XYZ file of N, CA and C in Angstrom:
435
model
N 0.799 -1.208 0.000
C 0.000 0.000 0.000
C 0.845 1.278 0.000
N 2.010 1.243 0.608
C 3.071 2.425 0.643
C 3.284 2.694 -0.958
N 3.690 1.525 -1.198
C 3.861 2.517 -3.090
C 2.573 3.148 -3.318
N 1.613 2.445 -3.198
C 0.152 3.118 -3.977
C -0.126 4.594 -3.485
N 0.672 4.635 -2.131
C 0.385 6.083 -1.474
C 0.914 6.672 -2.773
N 2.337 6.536 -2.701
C 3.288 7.384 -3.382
C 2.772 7.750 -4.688
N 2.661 6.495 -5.622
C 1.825 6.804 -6.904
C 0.571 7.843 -6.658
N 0.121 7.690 -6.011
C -1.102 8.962 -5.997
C -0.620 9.726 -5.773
N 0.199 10.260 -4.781
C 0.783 11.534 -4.653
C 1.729 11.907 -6.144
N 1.759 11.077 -6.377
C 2.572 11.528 -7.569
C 1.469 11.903 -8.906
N 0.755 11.311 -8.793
C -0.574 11.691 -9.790
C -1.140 13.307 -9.497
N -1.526 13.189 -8.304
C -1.908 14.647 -7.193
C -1.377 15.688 -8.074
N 0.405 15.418 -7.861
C 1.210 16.669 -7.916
C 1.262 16.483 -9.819
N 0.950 15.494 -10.456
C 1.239 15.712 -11.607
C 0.189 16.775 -12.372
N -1.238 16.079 -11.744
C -2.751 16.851 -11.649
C -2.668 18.149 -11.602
N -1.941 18.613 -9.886
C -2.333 19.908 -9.573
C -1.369 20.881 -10.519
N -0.113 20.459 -10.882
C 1.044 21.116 -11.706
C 0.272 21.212 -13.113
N -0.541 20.746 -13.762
C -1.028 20.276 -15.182
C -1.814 21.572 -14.745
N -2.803 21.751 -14.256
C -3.771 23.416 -13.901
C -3.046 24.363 -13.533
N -1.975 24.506 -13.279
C -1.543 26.130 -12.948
C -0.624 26.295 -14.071
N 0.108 27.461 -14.410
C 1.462 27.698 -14.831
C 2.222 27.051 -15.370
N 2.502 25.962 -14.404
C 3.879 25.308 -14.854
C 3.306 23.700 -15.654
N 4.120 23.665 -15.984
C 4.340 22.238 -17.130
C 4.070 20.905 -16.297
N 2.788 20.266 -16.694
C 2.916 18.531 -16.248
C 1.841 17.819 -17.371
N 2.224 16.406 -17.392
C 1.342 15.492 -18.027
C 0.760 14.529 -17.271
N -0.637 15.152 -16.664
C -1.164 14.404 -15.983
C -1.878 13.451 -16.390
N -2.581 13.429 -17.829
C -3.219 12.471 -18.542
C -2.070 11.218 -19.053
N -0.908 11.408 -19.219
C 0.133 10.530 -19.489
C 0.277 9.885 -18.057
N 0.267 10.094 -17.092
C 0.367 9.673 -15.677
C -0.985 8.953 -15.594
N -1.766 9.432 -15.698
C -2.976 8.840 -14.934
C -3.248 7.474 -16.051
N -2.916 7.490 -17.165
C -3.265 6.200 -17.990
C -2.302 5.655 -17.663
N -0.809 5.675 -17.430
C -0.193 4.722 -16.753
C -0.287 4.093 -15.956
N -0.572 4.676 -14.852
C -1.343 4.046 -13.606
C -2.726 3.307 -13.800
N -3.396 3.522 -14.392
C -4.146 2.769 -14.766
C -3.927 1.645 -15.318
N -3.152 1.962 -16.563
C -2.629 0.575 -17.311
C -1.864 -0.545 -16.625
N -1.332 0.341 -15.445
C 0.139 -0.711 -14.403
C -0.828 -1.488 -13.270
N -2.337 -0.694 -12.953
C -2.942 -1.129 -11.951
C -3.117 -0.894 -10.706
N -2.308 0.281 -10.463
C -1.825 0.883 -9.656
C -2.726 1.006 -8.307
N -3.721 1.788 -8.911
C -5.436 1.559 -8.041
C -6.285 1.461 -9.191
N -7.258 1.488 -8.194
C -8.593 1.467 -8.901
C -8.756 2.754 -9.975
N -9.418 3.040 -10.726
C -9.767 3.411 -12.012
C -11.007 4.834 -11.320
N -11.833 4.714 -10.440
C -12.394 5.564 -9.581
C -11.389 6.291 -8.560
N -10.170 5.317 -7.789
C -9.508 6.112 -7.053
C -8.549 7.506 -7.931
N -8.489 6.808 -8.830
C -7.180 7.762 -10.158
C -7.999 8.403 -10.675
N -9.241 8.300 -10.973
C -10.403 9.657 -11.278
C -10.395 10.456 -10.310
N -10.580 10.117 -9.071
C -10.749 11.307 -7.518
C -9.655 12.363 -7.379
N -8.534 11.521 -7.377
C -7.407 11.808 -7.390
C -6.666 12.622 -8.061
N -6.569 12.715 -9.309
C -6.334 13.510 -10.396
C -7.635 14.733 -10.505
N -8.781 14.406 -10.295
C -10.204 15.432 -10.665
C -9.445 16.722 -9.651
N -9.631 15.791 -8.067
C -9.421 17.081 -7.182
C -7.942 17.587 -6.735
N -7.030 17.287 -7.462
C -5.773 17.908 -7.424
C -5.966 18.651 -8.797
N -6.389 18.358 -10.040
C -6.246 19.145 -10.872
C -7.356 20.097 -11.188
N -7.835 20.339 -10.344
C -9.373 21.213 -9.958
C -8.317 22.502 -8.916
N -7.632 21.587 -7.648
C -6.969 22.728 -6.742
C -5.681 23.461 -7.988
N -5.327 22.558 -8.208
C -4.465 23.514 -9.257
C -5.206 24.742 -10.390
N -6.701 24.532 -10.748
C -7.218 25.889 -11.090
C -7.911 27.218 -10.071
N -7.894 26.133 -9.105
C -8.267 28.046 -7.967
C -6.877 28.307 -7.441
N -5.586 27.731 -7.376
C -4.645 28.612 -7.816
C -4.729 29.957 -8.551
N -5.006 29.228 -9.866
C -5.172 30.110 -10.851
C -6.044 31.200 -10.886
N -7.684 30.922 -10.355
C -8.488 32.151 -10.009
C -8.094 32.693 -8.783
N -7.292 32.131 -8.024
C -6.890 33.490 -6.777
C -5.566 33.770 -7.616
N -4.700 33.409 -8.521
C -3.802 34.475 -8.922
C -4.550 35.547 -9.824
N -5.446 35.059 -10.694
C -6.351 36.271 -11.237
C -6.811 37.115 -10.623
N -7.024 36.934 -9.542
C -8.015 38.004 -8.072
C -7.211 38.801 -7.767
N -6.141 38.069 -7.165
C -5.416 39.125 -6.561
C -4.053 39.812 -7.185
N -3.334 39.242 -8.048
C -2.249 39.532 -8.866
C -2.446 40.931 -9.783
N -3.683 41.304 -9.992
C -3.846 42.245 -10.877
C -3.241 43.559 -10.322
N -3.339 43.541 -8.715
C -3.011 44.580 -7.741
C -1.620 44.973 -8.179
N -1.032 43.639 -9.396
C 0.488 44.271 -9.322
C 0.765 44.281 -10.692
N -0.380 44.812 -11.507
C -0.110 44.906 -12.874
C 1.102 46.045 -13.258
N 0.845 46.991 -12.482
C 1.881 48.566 -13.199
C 3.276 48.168 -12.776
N 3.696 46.939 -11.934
C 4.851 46.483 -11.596
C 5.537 45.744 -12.831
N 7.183 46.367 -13.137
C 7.498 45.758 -14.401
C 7.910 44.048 -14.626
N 7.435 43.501 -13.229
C 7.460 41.963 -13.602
C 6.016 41.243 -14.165
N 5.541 41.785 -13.983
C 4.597 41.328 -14.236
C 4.197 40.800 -15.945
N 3.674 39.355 -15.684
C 3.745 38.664 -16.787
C 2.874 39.068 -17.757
N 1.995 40.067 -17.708
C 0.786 40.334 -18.993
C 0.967 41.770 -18.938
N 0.940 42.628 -20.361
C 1.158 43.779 -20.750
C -0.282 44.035 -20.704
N -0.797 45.425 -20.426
C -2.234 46.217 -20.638
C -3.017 45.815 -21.775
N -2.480 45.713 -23.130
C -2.915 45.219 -24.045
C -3.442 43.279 -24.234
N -2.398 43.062 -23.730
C -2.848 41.413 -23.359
C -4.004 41.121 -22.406
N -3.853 41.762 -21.393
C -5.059 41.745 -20.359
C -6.237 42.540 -20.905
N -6.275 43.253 -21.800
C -7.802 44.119 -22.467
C -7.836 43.060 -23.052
N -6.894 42.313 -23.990
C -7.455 41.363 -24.790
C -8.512 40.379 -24.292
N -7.887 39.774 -23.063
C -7.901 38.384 -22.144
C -9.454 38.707 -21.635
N -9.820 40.473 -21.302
C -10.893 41.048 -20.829
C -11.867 40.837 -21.646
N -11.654 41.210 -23.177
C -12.660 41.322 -23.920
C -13.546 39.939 -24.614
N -12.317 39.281 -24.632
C -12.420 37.494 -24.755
C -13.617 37.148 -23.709
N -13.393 37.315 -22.352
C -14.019 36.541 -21.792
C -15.311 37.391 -21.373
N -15.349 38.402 -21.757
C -16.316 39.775 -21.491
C -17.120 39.186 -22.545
N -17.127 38.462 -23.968
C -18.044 38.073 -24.680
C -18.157 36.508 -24.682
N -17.676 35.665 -24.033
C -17.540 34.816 -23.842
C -18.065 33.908 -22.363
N -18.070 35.057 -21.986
C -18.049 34.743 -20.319
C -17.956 33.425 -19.551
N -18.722 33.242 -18.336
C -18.210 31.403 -17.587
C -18.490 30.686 -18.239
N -19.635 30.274 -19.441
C -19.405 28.588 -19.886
C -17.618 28.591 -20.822
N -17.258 29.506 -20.715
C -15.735 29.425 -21.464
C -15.138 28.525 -20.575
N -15.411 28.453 -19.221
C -14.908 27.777 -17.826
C -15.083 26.260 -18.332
N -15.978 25.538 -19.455
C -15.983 24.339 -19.616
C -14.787 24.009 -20.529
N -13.888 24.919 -20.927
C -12.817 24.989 -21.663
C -11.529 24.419 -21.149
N -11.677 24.706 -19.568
C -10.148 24.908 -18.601
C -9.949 23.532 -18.485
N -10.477 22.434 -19.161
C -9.646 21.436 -19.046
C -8.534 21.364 -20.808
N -8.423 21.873 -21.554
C -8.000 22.129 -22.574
C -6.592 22.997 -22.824
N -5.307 21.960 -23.135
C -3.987 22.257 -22.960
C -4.053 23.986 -23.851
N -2.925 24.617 -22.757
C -2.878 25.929 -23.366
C -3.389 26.677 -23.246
N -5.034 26.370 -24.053
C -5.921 28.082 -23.090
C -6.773 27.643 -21.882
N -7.025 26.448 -21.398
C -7.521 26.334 -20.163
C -7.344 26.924 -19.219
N -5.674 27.287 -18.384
C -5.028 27.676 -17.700
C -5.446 29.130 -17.604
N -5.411 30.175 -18.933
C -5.072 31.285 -18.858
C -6.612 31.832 -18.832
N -7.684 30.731 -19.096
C -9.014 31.121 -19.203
C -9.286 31.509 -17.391
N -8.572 30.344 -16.568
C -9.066 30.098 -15.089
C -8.311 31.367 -14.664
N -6.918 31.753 -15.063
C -6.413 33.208 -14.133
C -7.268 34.322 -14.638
N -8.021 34.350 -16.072
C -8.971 35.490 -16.237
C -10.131 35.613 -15.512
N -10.856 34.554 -15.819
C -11.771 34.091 -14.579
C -11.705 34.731 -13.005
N -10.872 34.592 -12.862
C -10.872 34.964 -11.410
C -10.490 37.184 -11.261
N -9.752 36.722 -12.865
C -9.107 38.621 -12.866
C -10.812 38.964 -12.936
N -11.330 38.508 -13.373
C -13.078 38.948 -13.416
C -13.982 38.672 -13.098
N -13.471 38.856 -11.839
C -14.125 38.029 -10.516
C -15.638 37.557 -10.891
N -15.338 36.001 -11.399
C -16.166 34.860 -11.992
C -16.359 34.532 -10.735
N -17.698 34.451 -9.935
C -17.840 34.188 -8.483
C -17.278 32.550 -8.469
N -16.724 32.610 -7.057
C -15.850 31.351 -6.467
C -16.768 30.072 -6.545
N -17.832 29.789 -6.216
C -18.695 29.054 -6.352
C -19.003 28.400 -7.518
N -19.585 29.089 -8.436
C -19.610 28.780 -9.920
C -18.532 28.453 -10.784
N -17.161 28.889 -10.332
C -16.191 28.801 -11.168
C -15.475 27.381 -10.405
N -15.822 26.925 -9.073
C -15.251 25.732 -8.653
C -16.068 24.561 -9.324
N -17.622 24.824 -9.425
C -18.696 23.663 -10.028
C -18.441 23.321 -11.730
N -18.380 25.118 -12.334
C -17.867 24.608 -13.712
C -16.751 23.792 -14.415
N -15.634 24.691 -13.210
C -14.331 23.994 -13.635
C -14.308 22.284 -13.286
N -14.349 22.234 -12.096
C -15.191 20.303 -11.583
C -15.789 19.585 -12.414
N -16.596 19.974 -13.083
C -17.395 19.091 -14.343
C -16.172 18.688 -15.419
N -16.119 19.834 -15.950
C -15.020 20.099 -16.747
C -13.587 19.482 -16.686
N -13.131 19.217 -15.713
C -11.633 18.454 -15.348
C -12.376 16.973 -15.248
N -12.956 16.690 -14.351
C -13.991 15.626 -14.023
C -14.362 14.690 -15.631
N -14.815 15.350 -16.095
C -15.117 14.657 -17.437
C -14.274 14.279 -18.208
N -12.490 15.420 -18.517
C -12.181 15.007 -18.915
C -11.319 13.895 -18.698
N -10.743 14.024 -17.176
C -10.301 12.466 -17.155
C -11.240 11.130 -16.957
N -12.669 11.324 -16.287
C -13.545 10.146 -16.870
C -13.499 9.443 -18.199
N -13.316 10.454 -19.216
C -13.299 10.231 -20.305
C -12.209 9.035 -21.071
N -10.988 9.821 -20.337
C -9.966 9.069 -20.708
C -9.535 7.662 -19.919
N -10.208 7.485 -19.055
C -10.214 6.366 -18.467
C -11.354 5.368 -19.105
N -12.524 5.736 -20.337
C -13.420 5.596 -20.566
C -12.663 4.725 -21.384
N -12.182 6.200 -22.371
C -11.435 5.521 -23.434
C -10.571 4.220 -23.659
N -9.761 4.056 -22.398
C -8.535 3.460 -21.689
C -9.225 2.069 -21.800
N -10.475 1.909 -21.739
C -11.162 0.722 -21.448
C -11.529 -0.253 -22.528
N -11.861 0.996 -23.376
C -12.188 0.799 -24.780
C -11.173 -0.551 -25.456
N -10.005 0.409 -25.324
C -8.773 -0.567 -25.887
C -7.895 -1.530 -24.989
């Protein structure tokens, strides 16, 4: 059972790293583990859903509160990028949130989200479906073949 801890934690952190910022392949992880047997097929759905769910309210509390340090010259988005990011989701608004499981603009949809203050509630249920499904899916798939 000690490895199986570890493997999940290692899924967790692959999960929660795959929703914020930085670089992970949590869908390459989680079908491994699956394929090796690692756990159950429901435990590696839980597991991955709600680590890679906490890794997007990361992302809407860096949208919330990070903006406070836009006129600072580190800051990673220029005025023009953020009107953009504004106007995007200004016509687009939360069902865009069924997006954030989707490599690339998922991520940057969940830090706008939160820059526009997408209430906390709604943006935890949308994004949940949304991560939720897509690794159901791929475990769906996984079965298939």
């Amino acid at each position: 059972m000690p490895d199986n801890i570890s493997a999940l934690a290692a899924l967790a952190f692959s999960a929660f790293t795959s929703a914020t910022i930085l670089p992970g392949t949590s869908e390459a992880v989680l079908l491994a583990m699956l394929a090796g047997g690692v756990a159950p097929g429901w435990l590696l759905l839980t597991v991955a859903s709600v680590a890679n769910i906490a890794g997007s309210l990361v992302n809407w509390a860096m949208g919330r509160f990070l903006h406070l340090y836009a006129d600072r010259r580190w800051f990673p988005a220029t005025p023009a990028q953020m009107a953009r990011a504004e106007r995007w989701y200004g016509r687009y608004g939360w069902p865009s949130l069924f997006l954030s499981w989707v490599p690339v603009i998922g991520d940057p949809i969940t830090i706008v989200a939160g820059l526009l203050r997408t209430p906390f509630a709604l943006f935890v249920i949308v994004v949940a479906i949304a991560k939720t499904a897509r690794y159901a899916a791929l475990i769906w798939l996984a079965g298939l073949f």
